[in-house]
mmCIF file of C-alpha atoms in Angstrom:
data_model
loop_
_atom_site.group_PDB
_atom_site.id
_atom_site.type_symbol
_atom_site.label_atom_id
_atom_site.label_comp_id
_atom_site.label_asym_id
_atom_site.label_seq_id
_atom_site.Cartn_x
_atom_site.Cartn_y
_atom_site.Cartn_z
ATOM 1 C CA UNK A 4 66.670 103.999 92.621
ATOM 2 C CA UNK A 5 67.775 106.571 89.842
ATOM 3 C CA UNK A 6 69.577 105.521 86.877
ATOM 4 C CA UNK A 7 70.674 109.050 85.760
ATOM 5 C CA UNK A 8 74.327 108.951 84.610
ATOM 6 C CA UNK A 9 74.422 105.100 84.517
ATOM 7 C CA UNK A 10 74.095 103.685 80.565
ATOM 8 C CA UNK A 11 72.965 100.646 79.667
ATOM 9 C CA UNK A 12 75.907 99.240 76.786
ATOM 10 C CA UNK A 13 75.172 95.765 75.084
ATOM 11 C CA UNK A 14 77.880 93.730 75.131
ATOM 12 C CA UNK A 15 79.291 91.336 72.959
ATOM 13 C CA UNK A 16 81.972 89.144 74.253
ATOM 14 C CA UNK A 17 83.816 88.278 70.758
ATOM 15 C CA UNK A 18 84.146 92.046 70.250
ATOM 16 C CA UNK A 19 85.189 92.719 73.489
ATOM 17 C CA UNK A 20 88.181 90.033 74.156
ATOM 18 C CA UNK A 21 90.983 91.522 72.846
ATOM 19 C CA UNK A 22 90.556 94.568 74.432
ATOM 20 C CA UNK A 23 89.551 92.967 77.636
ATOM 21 C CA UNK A 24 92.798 90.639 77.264
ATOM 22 C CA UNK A 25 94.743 93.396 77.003
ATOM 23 C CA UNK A 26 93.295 95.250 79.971
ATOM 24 C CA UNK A 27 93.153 92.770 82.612
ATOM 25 C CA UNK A 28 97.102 92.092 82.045
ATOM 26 C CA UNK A 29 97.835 95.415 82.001
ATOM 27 C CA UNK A 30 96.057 96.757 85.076
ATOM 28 C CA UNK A 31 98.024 94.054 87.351
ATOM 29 C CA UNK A 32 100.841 96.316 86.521
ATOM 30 C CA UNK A 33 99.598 98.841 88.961
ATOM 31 C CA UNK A 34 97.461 96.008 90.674
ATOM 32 C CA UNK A 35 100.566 94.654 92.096
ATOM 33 C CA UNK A 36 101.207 97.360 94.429
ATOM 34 C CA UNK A 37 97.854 96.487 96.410
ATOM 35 C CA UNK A 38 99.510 93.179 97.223
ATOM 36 C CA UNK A 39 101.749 95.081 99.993
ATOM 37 C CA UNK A 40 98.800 97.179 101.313
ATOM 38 C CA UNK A 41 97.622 95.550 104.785
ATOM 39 C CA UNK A 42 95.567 92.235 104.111
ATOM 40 C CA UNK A 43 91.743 92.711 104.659
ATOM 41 C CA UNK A 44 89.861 89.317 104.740
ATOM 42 C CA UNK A 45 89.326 87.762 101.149
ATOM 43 C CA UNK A 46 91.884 89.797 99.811
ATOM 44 C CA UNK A 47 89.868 92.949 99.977
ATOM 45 C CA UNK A 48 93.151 94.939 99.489
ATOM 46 C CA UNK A 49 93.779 94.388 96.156
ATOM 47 C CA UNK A 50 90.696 95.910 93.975
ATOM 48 C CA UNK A 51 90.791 98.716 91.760
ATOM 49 C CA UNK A 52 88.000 101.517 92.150
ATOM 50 C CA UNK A 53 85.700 102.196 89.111
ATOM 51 C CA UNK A 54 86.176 105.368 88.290
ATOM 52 C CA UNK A 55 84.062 107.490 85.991
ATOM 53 C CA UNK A 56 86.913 106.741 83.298
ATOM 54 C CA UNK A 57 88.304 103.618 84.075
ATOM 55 C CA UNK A 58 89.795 102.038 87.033
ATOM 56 C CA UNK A 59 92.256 103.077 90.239
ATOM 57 C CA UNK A 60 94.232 101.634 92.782
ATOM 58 C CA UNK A 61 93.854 103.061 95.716
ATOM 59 C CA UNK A 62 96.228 105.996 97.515
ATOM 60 C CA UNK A 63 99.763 103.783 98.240
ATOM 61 C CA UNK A 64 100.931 105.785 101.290
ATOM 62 C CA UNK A 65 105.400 104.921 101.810
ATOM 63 C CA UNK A 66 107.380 106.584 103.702
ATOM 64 C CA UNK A 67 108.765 108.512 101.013
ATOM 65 C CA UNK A 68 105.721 109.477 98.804
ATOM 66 C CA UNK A 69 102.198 108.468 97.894
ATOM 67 C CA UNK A 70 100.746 107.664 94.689
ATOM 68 C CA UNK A 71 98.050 106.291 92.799
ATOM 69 C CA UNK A 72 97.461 104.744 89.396
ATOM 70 C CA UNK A 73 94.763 105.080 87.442
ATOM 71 C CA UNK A 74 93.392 103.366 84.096
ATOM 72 C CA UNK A 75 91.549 106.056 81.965
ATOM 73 C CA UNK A 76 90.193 103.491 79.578
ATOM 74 C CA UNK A 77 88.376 106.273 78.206
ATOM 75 C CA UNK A 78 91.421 108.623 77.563
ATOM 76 C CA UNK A 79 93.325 105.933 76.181
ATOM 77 C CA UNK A 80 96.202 107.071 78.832
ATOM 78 C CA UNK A 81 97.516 105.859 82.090
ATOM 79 C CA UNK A 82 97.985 108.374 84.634
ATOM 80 C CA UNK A 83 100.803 107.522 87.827
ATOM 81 C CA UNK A 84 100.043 110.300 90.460
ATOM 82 C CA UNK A 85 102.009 111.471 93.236
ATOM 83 C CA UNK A 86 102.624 113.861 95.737
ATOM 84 C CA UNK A 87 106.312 114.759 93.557
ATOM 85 C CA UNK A 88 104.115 115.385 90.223
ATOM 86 C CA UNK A 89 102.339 113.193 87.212
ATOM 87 C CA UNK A 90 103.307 110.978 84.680
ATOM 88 C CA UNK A 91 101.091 109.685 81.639
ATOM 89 C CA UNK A 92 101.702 107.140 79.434
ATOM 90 C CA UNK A 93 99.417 105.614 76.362
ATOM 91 C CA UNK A 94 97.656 102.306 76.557
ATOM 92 C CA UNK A 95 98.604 101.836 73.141
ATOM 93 C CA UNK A 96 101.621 99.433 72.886
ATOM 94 C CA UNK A 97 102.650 97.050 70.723
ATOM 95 C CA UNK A 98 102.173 94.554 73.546
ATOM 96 C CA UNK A 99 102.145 93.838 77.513
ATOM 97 C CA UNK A 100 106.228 94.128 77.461
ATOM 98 C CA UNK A 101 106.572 97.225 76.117
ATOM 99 C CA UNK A 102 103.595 99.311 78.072
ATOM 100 C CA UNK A 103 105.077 97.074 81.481
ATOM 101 C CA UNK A 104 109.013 98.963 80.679
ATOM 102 C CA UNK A 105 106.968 102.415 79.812
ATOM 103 C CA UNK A 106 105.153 102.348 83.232
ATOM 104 C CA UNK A 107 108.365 101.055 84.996
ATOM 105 C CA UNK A 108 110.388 104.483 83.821
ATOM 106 C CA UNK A 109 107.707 106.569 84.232
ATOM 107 C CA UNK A 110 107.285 105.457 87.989
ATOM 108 C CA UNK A 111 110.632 105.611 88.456
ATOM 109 C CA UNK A 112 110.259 109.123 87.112
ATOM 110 C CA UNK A 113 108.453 110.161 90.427
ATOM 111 C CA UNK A 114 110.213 108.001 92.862
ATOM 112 C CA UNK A 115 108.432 104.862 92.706
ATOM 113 C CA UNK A 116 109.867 101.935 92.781
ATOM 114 C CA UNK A 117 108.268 99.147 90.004
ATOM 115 C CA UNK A 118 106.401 96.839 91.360
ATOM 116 C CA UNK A 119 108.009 93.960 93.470
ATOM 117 C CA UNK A 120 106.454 91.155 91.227
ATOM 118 C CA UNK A 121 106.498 91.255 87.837
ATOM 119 C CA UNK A 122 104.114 88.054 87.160
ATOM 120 C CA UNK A 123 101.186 87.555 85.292
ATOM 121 C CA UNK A 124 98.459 86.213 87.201
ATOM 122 C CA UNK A 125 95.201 83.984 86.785
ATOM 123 C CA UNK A 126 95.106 84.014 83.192
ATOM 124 C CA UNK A 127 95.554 80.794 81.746
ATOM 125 C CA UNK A 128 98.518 79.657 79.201
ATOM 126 C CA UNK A 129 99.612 83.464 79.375
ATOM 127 C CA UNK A 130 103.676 83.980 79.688
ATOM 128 C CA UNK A 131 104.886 83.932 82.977
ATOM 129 C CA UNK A 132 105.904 87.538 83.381
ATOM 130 C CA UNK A 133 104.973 90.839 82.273
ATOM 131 C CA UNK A 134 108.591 91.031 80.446
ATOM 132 C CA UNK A 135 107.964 88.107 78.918
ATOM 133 C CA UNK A 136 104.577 88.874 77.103
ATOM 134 C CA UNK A 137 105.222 89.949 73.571
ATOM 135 C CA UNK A 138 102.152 89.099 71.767
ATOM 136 C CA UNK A 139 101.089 91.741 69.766
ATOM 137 C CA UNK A 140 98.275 93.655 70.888
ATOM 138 C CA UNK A 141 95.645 96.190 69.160
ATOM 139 C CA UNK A 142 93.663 99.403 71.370
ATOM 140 C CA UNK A 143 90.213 99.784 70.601
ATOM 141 C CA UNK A 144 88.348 102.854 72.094
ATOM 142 C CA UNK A 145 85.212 101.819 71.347
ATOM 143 C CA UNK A 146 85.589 98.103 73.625
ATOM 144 C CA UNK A 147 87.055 100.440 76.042
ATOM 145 C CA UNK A 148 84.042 102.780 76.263
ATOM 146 C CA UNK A 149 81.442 99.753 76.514
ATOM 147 C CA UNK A 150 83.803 98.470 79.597
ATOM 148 C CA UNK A 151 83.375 101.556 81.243
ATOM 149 C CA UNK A 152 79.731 101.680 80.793
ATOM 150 C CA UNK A 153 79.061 98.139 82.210
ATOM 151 C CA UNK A 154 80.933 98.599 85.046
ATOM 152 C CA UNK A 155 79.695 101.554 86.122
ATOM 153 C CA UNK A 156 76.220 100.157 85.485
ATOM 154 C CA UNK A 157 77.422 97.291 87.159
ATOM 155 C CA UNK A 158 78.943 99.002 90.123
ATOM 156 C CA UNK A 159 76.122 101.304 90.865
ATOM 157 C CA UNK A 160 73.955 98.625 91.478
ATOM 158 C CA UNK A 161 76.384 96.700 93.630
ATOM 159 C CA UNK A 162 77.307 99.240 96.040
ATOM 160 C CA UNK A 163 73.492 100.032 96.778
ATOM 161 C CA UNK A 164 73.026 96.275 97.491
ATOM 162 C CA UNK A 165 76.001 96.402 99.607
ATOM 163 C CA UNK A 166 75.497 99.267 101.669
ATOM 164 C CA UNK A 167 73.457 98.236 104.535
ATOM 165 C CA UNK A 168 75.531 95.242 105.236
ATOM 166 C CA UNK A 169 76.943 95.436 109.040
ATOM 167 C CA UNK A 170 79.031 93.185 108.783
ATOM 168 C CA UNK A 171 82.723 93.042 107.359
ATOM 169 C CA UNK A 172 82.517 94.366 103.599
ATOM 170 C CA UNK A 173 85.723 95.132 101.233
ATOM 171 C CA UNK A 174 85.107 97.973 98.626
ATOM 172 C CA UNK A 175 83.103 97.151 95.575
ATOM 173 C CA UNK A 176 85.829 96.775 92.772
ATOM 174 C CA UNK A 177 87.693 95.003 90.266
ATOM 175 C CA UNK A 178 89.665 92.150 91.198
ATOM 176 C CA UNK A 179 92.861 91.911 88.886
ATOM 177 C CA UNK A 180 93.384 88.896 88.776
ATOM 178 C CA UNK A 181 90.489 87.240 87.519
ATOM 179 C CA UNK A 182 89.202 90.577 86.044
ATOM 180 C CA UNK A 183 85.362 90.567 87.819
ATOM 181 C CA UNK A 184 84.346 93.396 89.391
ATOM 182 C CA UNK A 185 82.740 92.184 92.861
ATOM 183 C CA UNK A 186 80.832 92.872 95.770
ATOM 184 C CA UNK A 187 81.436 90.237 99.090
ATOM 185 C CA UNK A 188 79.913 90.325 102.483
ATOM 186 C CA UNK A 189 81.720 88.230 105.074
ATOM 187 C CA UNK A 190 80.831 86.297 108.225
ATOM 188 C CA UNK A 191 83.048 85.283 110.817
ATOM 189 C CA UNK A 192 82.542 81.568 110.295
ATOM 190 C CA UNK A 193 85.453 79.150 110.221
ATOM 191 C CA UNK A 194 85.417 76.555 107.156
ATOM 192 C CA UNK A 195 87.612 74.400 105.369
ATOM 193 C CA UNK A 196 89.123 75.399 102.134
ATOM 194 C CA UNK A 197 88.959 73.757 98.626
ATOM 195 C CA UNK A 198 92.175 71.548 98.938
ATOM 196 C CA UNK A 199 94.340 71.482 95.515
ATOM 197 C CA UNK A 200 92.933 75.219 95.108
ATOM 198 C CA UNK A 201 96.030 78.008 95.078
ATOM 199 C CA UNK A 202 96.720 79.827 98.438
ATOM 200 C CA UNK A 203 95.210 82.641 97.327
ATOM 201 C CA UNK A 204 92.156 80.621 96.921
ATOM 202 C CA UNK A 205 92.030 79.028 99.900
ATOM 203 C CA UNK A 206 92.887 81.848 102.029
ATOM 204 C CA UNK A 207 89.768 83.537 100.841
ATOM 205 C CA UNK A 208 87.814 80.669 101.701
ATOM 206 C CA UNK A 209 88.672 80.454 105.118
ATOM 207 C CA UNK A 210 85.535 82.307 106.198
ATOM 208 C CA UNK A 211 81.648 82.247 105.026
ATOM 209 C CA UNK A 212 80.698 85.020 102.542
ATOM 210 C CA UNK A 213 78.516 85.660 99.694
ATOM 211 C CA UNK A 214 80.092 87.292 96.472
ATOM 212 C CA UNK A 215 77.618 88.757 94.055
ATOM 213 C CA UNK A 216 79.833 90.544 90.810
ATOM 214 C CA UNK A 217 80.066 90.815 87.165
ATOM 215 C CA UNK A 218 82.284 89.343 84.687
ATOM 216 C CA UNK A 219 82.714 90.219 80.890
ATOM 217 C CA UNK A 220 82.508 85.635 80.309
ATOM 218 C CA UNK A 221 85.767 83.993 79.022
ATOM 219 C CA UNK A 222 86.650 81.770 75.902
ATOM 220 C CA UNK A 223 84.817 78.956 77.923
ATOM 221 C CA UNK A 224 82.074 80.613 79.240
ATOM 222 C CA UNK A 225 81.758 83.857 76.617
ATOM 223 C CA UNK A 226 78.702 85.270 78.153
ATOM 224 C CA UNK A 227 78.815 88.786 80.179
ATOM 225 C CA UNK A 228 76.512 88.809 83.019
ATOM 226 C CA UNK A 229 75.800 89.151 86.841
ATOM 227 C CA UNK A 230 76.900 86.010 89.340
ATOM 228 C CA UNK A 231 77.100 85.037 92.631
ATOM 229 C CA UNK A 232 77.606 82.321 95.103
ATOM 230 C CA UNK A 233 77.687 81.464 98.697
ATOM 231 C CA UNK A 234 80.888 79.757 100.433
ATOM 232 C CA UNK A 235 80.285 77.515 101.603
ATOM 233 C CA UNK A 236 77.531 75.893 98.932
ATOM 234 C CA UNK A 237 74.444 75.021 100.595
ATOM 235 C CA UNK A 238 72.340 72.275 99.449
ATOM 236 C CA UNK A 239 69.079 73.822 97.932
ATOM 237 C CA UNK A 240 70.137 76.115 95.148
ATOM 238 C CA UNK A 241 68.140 74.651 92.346
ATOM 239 C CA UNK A 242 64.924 75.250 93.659
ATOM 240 C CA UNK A 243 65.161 78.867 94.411
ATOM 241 C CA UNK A 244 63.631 82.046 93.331
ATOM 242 C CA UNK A 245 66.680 84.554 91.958
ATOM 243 C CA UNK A 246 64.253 87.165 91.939
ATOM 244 C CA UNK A 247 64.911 88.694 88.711
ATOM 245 C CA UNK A 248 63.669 87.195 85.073
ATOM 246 C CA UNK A 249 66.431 84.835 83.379
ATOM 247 C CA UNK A 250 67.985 84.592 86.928
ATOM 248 C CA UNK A 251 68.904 81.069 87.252
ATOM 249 C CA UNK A 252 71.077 78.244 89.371
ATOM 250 C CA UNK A 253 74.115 76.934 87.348
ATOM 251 C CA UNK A 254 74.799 73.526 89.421
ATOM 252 C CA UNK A 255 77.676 72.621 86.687
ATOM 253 C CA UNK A 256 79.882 76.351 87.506
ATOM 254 C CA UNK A 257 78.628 76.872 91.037
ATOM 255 C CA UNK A 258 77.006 79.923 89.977
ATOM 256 C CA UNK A 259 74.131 81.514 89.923
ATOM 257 C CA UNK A 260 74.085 83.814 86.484
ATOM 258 C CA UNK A 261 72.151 86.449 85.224
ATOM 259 C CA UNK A 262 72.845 87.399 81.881
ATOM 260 C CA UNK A 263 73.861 90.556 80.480
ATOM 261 C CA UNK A 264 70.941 90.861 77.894
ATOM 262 C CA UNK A 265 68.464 89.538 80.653
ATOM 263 C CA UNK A 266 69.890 92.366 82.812
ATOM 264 C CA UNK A 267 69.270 95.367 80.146
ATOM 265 C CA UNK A 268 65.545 93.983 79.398
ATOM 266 C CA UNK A 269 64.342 94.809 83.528
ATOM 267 C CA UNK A 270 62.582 98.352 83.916
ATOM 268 C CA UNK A 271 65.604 99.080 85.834
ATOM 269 C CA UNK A 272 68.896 96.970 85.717
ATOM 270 C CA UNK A 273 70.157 98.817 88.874
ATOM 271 C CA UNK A 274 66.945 97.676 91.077
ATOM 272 C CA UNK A 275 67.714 94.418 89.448
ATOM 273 C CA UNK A 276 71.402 94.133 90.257
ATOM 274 C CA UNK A 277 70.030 94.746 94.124
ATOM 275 C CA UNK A 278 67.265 92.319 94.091
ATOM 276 C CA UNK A 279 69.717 89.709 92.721
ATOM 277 C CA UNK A 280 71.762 90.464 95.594
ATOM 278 C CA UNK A 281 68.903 90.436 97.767
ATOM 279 C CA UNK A 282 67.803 87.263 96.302
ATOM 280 C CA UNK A 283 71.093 85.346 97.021
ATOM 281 C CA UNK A 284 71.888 86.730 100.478
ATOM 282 C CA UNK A 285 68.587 85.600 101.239
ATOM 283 C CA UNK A 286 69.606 81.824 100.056
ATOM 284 C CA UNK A 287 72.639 82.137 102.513
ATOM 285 C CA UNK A 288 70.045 83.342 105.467
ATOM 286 C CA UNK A 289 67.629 80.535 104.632
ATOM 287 C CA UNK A 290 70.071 77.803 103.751
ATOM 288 C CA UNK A 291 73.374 78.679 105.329
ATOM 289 C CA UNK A 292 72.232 79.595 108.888
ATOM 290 C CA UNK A 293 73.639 83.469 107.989
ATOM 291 C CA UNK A 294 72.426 85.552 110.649
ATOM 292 C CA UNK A 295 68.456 87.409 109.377
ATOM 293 C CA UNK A 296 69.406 91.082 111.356
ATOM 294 C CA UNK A 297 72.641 91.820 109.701
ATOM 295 C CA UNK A 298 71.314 94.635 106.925
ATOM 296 C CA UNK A 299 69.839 97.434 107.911
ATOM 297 C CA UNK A 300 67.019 99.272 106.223
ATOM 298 C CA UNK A 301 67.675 100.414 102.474
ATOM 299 C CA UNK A 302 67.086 104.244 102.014
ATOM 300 C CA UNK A 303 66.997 105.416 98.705
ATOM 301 C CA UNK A 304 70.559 107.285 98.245
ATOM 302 C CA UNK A 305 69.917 107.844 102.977
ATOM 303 C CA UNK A 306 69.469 111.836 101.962
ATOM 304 C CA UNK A 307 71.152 112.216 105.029
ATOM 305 C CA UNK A 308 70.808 115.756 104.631
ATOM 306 C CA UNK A 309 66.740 116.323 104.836
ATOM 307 C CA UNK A 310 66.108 112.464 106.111
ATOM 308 C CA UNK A 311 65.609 112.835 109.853
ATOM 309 C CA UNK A 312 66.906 110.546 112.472
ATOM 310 C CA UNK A 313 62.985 109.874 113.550
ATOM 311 C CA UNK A 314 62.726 108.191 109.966
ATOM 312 C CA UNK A 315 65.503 106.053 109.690
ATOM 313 C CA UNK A 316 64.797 104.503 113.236
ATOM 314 C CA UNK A 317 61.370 104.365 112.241
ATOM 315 C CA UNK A 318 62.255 101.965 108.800
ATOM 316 C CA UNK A 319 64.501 99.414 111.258
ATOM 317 C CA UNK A 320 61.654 99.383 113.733
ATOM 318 C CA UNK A 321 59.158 98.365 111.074
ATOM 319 C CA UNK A 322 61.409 95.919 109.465
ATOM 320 C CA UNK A 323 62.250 94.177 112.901
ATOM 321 C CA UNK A 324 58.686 93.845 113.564
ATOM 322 C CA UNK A 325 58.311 92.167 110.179
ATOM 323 C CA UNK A 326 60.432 89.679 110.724
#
């Protein structure tokens, strides 16, 4: 599995909180149109792409235009594109208010309408609205630049572990809300939600899944890293193998966690980011009763284009007979 084009940034979550702060409030601006997008099963409808230079919704489609927004974290800018022209506006404000009143004229610039709901979501003891949110706020490129570099590093390895899934699998992206960029694989399993949780919450627990992701750590917890879990939690966590050095079972958050610097010291932190994965659907297989047949062989990158047919039948034969 290459790792050309993919850096490996160290990250340091005191330097990277204000700037991450800022980011995950301002990115629900756009985030909110995904909440009107049809529903996909554990609210699959609402991440934002990873781009080379920041994040994206995806392509809004109404009945009047279609647009996109995207985050160029690198560029410092915020780009709303449509099918009527482009607007750009600076991610340096003075604070969430006045970037949220920029973005609303420039949308309406091109025919969009602003967003239907102005709230802020998931982040604790913020102010209810984006309006509302006046704390001053600093830009720093150089935050902005490590953020792009983990996710990407992040992502790559993510969408390779979640590629020969058959079963029901959102996009690999950001969610919003909580700000973790994640990859979920889904099994048609009724279960009981968490009661006292929020309706999001338990609506995405109404099914079995496993979500492996990444998360940049909060003021509670401020250490970047790999997780995952499995809904609903087996019994039998603690004593398994995570399959990648530092890789361990967090009984206290639910979690299993691989940290960031344990990540960068592997060979290659994109093989590792899979054989996490691997590791934890595994657990679910073992533990949960998932079912063993639903991933396919892994190719490296398929080469569809010089990998014949004979080959690829010849990989799912050999790993059926292996069990």
């Amino acid at each position: 599995m290459s790792q050309r084009g993919t850096a490996r940034p160290d990250l340091d979550y005191e330097h990277l909180a204000p700037t991450a702060d800022y980011v995950n409030r301002v990115v629900q601006v756009g985030g909110k149109y995904t909440l009107d997008e049809p529903f996909e099963v554990g609210w699959g409808n609402v991440v934002l792409d990873v781009t080379p230079r920041g994040l994206a919704t995806r392509t809004f489609r109404r009945p009047d235009t279609s647009f996109q927004v995207h985050y160029g974290l690198l560029d410092g800018d915020v780009r709303i594109e449509s099918d009527r022209g482009t607007r750009a506006l600076s991610l340096r404000h003075d604070s969430v208010a006045s970037f949220y009143t920029a973005f609303c004229d420039a949308a309406r610039d091109l025919g969009v309408d602003p967003p239907d709901s102005p709230l802020i979501c998931e982040i604790p003891d913020s102010p209810a609205t984006f309006e509302k949110d006046r704390a001053a706020r600093t830009w720093d490129p150089d935050a902005a630049r490590l953020m792009c570099g983990a996710w990407n590093l992040a992502a790559a390895g993510l969408e390779t572990w979640q590629a020969p899934y058959l079963g029901h699998r959102p996009r690999v992206g950001v969610m919003w809300g909580g700000f973790d960029l994640s990859a979920t694989r889904w099994r048609p399993q009724r279960t009981t939600p968490t009661p006292g949780r929020p309706a999001f919450q338990q609506n995405a627990e109404l099914h079995a899944y496993v979500s492996v992701g990444f998360s940049f750590g909060s003021a509670d917890a401020p250490h970047p890293g790999m997780y995952a879990y499995i809904w609903p939690q087996p019994d039998g966590l603690g004593s398994r193998d995570w399959g990648v050095p530092g890789a361990t079972w967090n009984p206290d958050a639910g979690l299993v966690q691989l940290p960031w610097p344990a990540l960068l010291q592997t060979p290659d932190p994109i093989h590792s980011i899979v054989t996490f994965g691997d590791a934890v659907h595994a657990a679910a297989v073992d533990l949960s009763g998932w079912p063993a047949d639903w991933v396919c062989p892994r190719v490296d990158g398929w080469y569809m284009s010089r990998t014949p047919t004979e080959q690829v039948q010849r990989l799912e034969r050999e790993r059926h007979e292996k069990g």
